Amino acid sequence: MEISELKLPIDLIEPIDVVKKQVIYQSGQKSHDIYYLESGLVGLYQTSEVGNERLLRLYGTGSYFGYRTLFANGYYPSSAKAMLGSRLKRIKLRSIEELSTISPKLLNHLAQEVCTELGEAEHKIMQFNTFNSRIRVLDALDVLFNLYPDYPWTYREVGEFSGTDITTVLRTCKQLKSMNILDKSTRKISLLDMDALIKYRAKQL
């Protein structure tokens, strides 16, 4: 649902341009806003007690984010950071009740998104508890390159998204390069054959 469809009051919308790696909101901040991503890519990150950063979720063009905490009237449990230069619209709100008055249509859309994200989170927890780290790396490559094939994914980001250490990511990618699933002519992660990746992943069960 594009923000232009909603006809929200102009004084509630603030355009924001952010550069790569810029923090949009920080874990622990009070939630007052909903964000709409007009262009770019945003990652939702969480840092563990020992300082390890985990990439939890990705938001692409046309996505809303930051709204789940507004539903709970709480504080952001994670930080949102631009992975590319991005253009946002910040919808300034005091509460979810205010949103229900201003735009029931957007509220209904976000409620559906919450349910979708909850299902995805449950699926991810199941994968983490069921599959070993190498399979999680394969699944991460599948998801990341399907969603955003043009983004230059790094070994660190694949590790953060799959919940594995970078050594496992490097080892798995080295094997995929030897099979010509990834491009072995570059040190970066460059996917050559998505179908071959999916078939190889299926054989691991």
CSV table of N, CA and C in Angstrom, one decimal, residues 19-106:
chain,number,residue,atom,x,y,z
A,19,VAL,N,21.8,8.3,4.5
A,19,VAL,CA,22.9,7.7,3.8
A,19,VAL,C,23.1,6.2,4.3
A,20,LYS,N,23.9,5.5,3.5
A,20,LYS,CA,24.3,4.1,3.9
A,20,LYS,C,24.9,4.1,5.3
A,21,LYS,N,24.4,3.1,6.1
A,21,LYS,CA,24.8,2.8,7.4
A,21,LYS,C,24.3,3.8,8.5
A,22,GLN,N,23.5,4.8,8.1
A,22,GLN,CA,22.9,5.7,9.0
A,22,GLN,C,21.8,5.1,9.8
A,23,VAL,N,21.8,5.3,11.1
A,23,VAL,CA,20.8,4.7,12.0
A,23,VAL,C,19.5,5.6,11.9
A,24,ILE,N,18.4,4.9,11.7
A,24,ILE,CA,17.1,5.6,11.6
A,24,ILE,C,16.5,5.7,13.0
A,25,TYR,N,16.4,4.6,13.7
A,25,TYR,CA,16.1,4.7,15.1
A,25,TYR,C,16.9,3.6,15.9
A,26,GLN,N,17.1,3.9,17.1
A,26,GLN,CA,18.0,3.1,18.0
A,26,GLN,C,17.2,2.2,18.9
A,27,SER,N,17.7,1.0,19.2
A,27,SER,CA,17.1,0.1,20.2
A,27,SER,C,17.0,0.9,21.5
A,28,GLY,N,15.9,0.8,22.2
A,28,GLY,CA,15.7,1.5,23.5
A,28,GLY,C,15.0,2.8,23.4
A,29,GLN,N,14.9,3.3,22.2
A,29,GLN,CA,14.1,4.6,22.0
A,29,GLN,C,12.6,4.4,22.1
A,30,LYS,N,11.9,5.4,22.6
A,30,LYS,CA,10.5,5.3,22.6
A,30,LYS,C,9.9,5.4,21.2
A,31,SER,N,8.9,4.6,20.9
A,31,SER,CA,8.3,4.6,19.6
A,31,SER,C,7.2,5.6,19.5
A,32,HIS,N,7.4,6.5,18.5
A,32,HIS,CA,6.3,7.5,18.2
A,32,HIS,C,5.9,7.6,16.8
A,33,ASP,N,6.6,6.9,15.9
A,33,ASP,CA,6.5,7.1,14.5
A,33,ASP,C,6.3,5.8,13.7
A,34,ILE,N,5.8,5.9,12.5
A,34,ILE,CA,5.8,4.8,11.5
A,34,ILE,C,6.6,5.3,10.3
A,35,TYR,N,7.4,4.5,9.8
A,35,TYR,CA,8.3,4.9,8.6
A,35,TYR,C,7.8,4.1,7.4
A,36,TYR,N,7.9,4.9,6.3
A,36,TYR,CA,7.6,4.3,4.9
A,36,TYR,C,8.8,4.5,4.1
A,37,LEU,N,9.2,3.4,3.4
A,37,LEU,CA,10.4,3.5,2.6
A,37,LEU,C,10.1,3.7,1.2
A,38,GLU,N,10.4,4.9,0.7
A,38,GLU,CA,10.1,5.3,-0.7
A,38,GLU,C,11.1,4.6,-1.7
A,39,SER,N,12.3,4.5,-1.3
A,39,SER,CA,13.4,3.9,-2.1
A,39,SER,C,14.6,3.6,-1.2
A,40,GLY,N,15.3,2.5,-1.6
A,40,GLY,CA,16.4,2.1,-0.8
A,40,GLY,C,16.3,0.7,-0.1
A,41,LEU,N,17.0,0.5,0.9
A,41,LEU,CA,17.0,-0.7,1.6
A,41,LEU,C,17.3,-0.5,3.1
A,42,VAL,N,16.5,-1.0,4.0
A,42,VAL,CA,16.7,-0.8,5.4
A,42,VAL,C,16.8,-2.2,6.1
A,43,GLY,N,17.7,-2.3,7.1
A,43,GLY,CA,17.9,-3.5,7.8
A,43,GLY,C,17.5,-3.3,9.3
A,44,LEU,N,16.8,-4.3,9.9
A,44,LEU,CA,16.5,-4.2,11.3
A,44,LEU,C,17.5,-5.1,12.0
A,45,TYR,N,18.2,-4.5,13.0
A,45,TYR,CA,19.3,-5.1,13.7
A,45,TYR,C,19.1,-5.2,15.1
A,46,GLN,N,19.6,-6.3,15.7
A,46,GLN,CA,19.6,-6.4,17.2
A,46,GLN,C,20.9,-6.9,17.7
A,47,THR,N,21.4,-6.3,18.8
A,47,THR,CA,22.7,-6.6,19.3
A,47,THR,C,22.6,-7.4,20.6
A,48,SER,N,23.3,-8.6,20.7
A,48,SER,CA,23.2,-9.4,21.8
A,48,SER,C,23.9,-8.8,23.0
A,49,GLU,N,23.8,-9.5,24.2
A,49,GLU,CA,24.5,-9.0,25.4
A,49,GLU,C,26.0,-9.0,25.2
A,50,VAL,N,26.5,-9.9,24.4
A,50,VAL,CA,28.0,-10.0,24.2
A,50,VAL,C,28.4,-9.2,23.0
A,51,GLY,N,27.5,-8.4,22.4
A,51,GLY,CA,27.9,-7.4,21.4
A,51,GLY,C,27.8,-7.9,20.0
A,52,ASN,N,27.3,-9.1,19.8
A,52,ASN,CA,27.1,-9.7,18.4
A,52,ASN,C,25.9,-9.1,17.8
A,53,GLU,N,26.0,-8.5,16.5
A,53,GLU,CA,24.9,-7.9,15.8
A,53,GLU,C,24.2,-8.9,14.9
A,54,ARG,N,22.9,-8.9,14.9
A,54,ARG,CA,22.1,-9.9,14.1
A,54,ARG,C,21.2,-9.1,13.2
A,55,LEU,N,21.2,-9.4,11.9
A,55,LEU,CA,20.3,-8.8,10.9
A,55,LEU,C,19.0,-9.6,11.0
A,56,LEU,N,17.9,-9.0,11.5
A,56,LEU,CA,16.7,-9.7,11.7
A,56,LEU,C,15.7,-9.7,10.5
A,57,ARG,N,15.7,-8.5,9.9
A,57,ARG,CA,14.7,-8.3,8.9
A,57,ARG,C,15.1,-7.3,7.9
A,58,LEU,N,14.6,-7.4,6.7
A,58,LEU,CA,14.9,-6.4,5.6
A,58,LEU,C,13.6,-5.7,5.1
A,59,TYR,N,13.8,-4.4,4.9
A,59,TYR,CA,12.6,-3.7,4.3
A,59,TYR,C,13.1,-3.0,3.0
A,60,GLY,N,12.3,-3.3,2.0
A,60,GLY,CA,12.6,-2.7,0.7
A,60,GLY,C,11.6,-1.6,0.3
A,61,THR,N,11.7,-1.1,-0.9
A,61,THR,CA,10.9,0.0,-1.4
A,61,THR,C,9.4,-0.4,-1.2
A,62,GLY,N,8.6,0.5,-0.7
A,62,GLY,CA,7.2,0.3,-0.5
A,62,GLY,C,6.8,-0.3,0.9
A,63,SER,N,7.8,-0.5,1.7
A,63,SER,CA,7.6,-1.1,3.0
A,63,SER,C,7.3,-0.1,4.1
A,64,TYR,N,6.5,-0.5,5.1
A,64,TYR,CA,6.4,0.3,6.3
A,64,TYR,C,7.2,-0.5,7.4
A,65,PHE,N,7.8,0.3,8.3
A,65,PHE,CA,8.5,-0.4,9.4
A,65,PHE,C,8.4,0.6,10.7
A,66,GLY,N,8.8,0.0,11.8
A,66,GLY,CA,8.7,0.7,13.1
A,66,GLY,C,7.4,0.8,13.7
A,67,TYR,N,6.4,0.1,13.2
A,67,TYR,CA,5.0,0.2,13.7
A,67,TYR,C,4.7,-0.9,14.7
A,68,ARG,N,5.4,-2.0,14.8
A,68,ARG,CA,5.1,-3.0,15.8
A,68,ARG,C,5.2,-2.5,17.2
A,69,THR,N,6.2,-1.7,17.5
A,69,THR,CA,6.4,-1.2,18.8
A,69,THR,C,5.4,-0.2,19.1
A,70,LEU,N,4.9,0.6,18.1
A,70,LEU,CA,3.8,1.5,18.3
A,70,LEU,C,2.5,0.8,18.8
A,71,PHE,N,2.3,-0.4,18.3
A,71,PHE,CA,1.1,-1.2,18.7
A,71,PHE,C,1.2,-1.4,20.2
A,72,ALA,N,2.4,-1.7,20.7
A,72,ALA,CA,2.6,-2.1,22.1
A,72,ALA,C,2.9,-0.9,23.0
A,73,ASN,N,2.9,0.3,22.4
A,73,ASN,CA,3.2,1.5,23.1
A,73,ASN,C,4.5,1.4,24.0
A,74,GLY,N,5.5,0.9,23.3
A,74,GLY,CA,6.8,0.6,24.0
A,74,GLY,C,8.0,1.2,23.4
A,75,TYR,N,9.1,0.5,23.6
A,75,TYR,CA,10.4,1.0,23.2
A,75,TYR,C,10.9,0.0,22.1
A,76,TYR,N,11.7,0.6,21.1
A,76,TYR,CA,12.2,-0.2,20.1
A,76,TYR,C,13.1,-1.3,20.6
A,77,PRO,N,12.9,-2.6,20.3
A,77,PRO,CA,13.8,-3.6,20.8
A,77,PRO,C,15.0,-3.8,19.9
A,78,SER,N,14.9,-3.2,18.7
A,78,SER,CA,15.9,-3.4,17.7
A,78,SER,C,16.2,-2.0,17.1
A,79,SER,N,17.3,-1.9,16.3
A,79,SER,CA,17.7,-0.7,15.6
A,79,SER,C,17.5,-0.8,14.1
A,80,ALA,N,17.0,0.2,13.5
A,80,ALA,CA,16.9,0.3,12.0
A,80,ALA,C,18.0,1.1,11.4
A,81,LYS,N,18.6,0.5,10.4
A,81,LYS,CA,19.8,1.2,9.8
A,81,LYS,C,19.7,1.0,8.3
A,82,ALA,N,20.0,2.1,7.6
A,82,ALA,CA,20.0,2.1,6.1
A,82,ALA,C,21.2,1.3,5.6
A,83,MET,N,20.8,0.3,4.7
A,83,MET,CA,21.9,-0.5,4.1
A,83,MET,C,22.3,0.1,2.7
A,84,LEU,N,21.5,1.0,2.2
A,84,LEU,CA,21.8,1.8,1.0
A,84,LEU,C,21.3,3.2,1.3
A,85,GLY,N,21.7,4.2,0.5
A,85,GLY,CA,21.1,5.5,0.6
A,85,GLY,C,19.6,5.4,0.4
A,86,SER,N,18.8,5.9,1.3
A,86,SER,CA,17.4,5.7,1.2
A,86,SER,C,16.6,6.9,1.4
A,87,ARG,N,15.4,6.9,0.9
A,87,ARG,CA,14.4,8.0,1.1
A,87,ARG,C,13.2,7.5,1.8
A,88,LEU,N,12.9,8.2,2.9
A,88,LEU,CA,11.8,7.7,3.8
A,88,LEU,C,10.8,8.8,4.0
A,89,LYS,N,9.6,8.4,4.4
A,89,LYS,CA,8.6,9.3,5.0
A,89,LYS,C,8.3,8.9,6.4
A,90,ARG,N,8.5,9.8,7.3
A,90,ARG,CA,8.2,9.5,8.7
A,90,ARG,C,6.8,10.0,9.0
A,91,ILE,N,5.9,9.1,9.5
A,91,ILE,CA,4.6,9.5,9.9
A,91,ILE,C,4.6,9.7,11.4
A,92,LYS,N,4.4,10.9,11.8
A,92,LYS,CA,4.5,11.3,13.2
A,92,LYS,C,3.2,11.0,13.9
A,93,LEU,N,3.2,10.1,14.9
A,93,LEU,CA,2.0,9.7,15.7
A,93,LEU,C,2.3,9.7,17.1
A,94,ARG,N,1.3,9.9,17.9
A,94,ARG,CA,1.5,9.8,19.4
A,94,ARG,C,1.0,8.4,19.9
A,95,SER,N,0.1,7.8,19.2
A,95,SER,CA,-0.4,6.5,19.6
A,95,SER,C,-1.0,5.7,18.4
A,96,ILE,N,-1.3,4.4,18.7
A,96,ILE,CA,-2.0,3.7,17.6
A,96,ILE,C,-3.5,4.1,17.6
A,97,GLU,N,-4.0,4.6,18.7
A,97,GLU,CA,-5.4,5.2,18.7
A,97,GLU,C,-5.5,6.4,17.7
A,98,GLU,N,-4.4,7.2,17.7
A,98,GLU,CA,-4.4,8.3,16.8
A,98,GLU,C,-4.5,7.8,15.3
A,99,LEU,N,-3.7,6.8,15.0
A,99,LEU,CA,-3.7,6.2,13.7
A,99,LEU,C,-5.1,5.7,13.3
A,100,SER,N,-5.8,5.1,14.3
A,100,SER,CA,-7.1,4.5,14.0
A,100,SER,C,-8.1,5.6,13.6
A,101,THR,N,-7.9,6.8,14.1
A,101,THR,CA,-8.7,7.9,13.8
A,101,THR,C,-8.4,8.5,12.4
A,102,ILE,N,-7.1,8.7,12.2
A,102,ILE,CA,-6.6,9.3,11.0
A,102,ILE,C,-6.7,8.4,9.7
A,103,SER,N,-6.3,7.1,9.9
A,103,SER,CA,-6.3,6.3,8.7
A,103,SER,C,-6.6,4.8,9.1
A,104,PRO,N,-7.9,4.5,9.3
A,104,PRO,CA,-8.2,3.1,9.6
A,104,PRO,C,-7.7,2.1,8.5
A,105,LYS,N,-7.6,2.6,7.3
A,105,LYS,CA,-7.1,1.8,6.2
A,105,LYS,C,-5.6,1.3,6.4
A,106,LEU,N,-4.8,2.3,6.8
A,106,LEU,CA,-3.4,2.0,7.1
A,106,LEU,C,-3.3,1.1,8.4
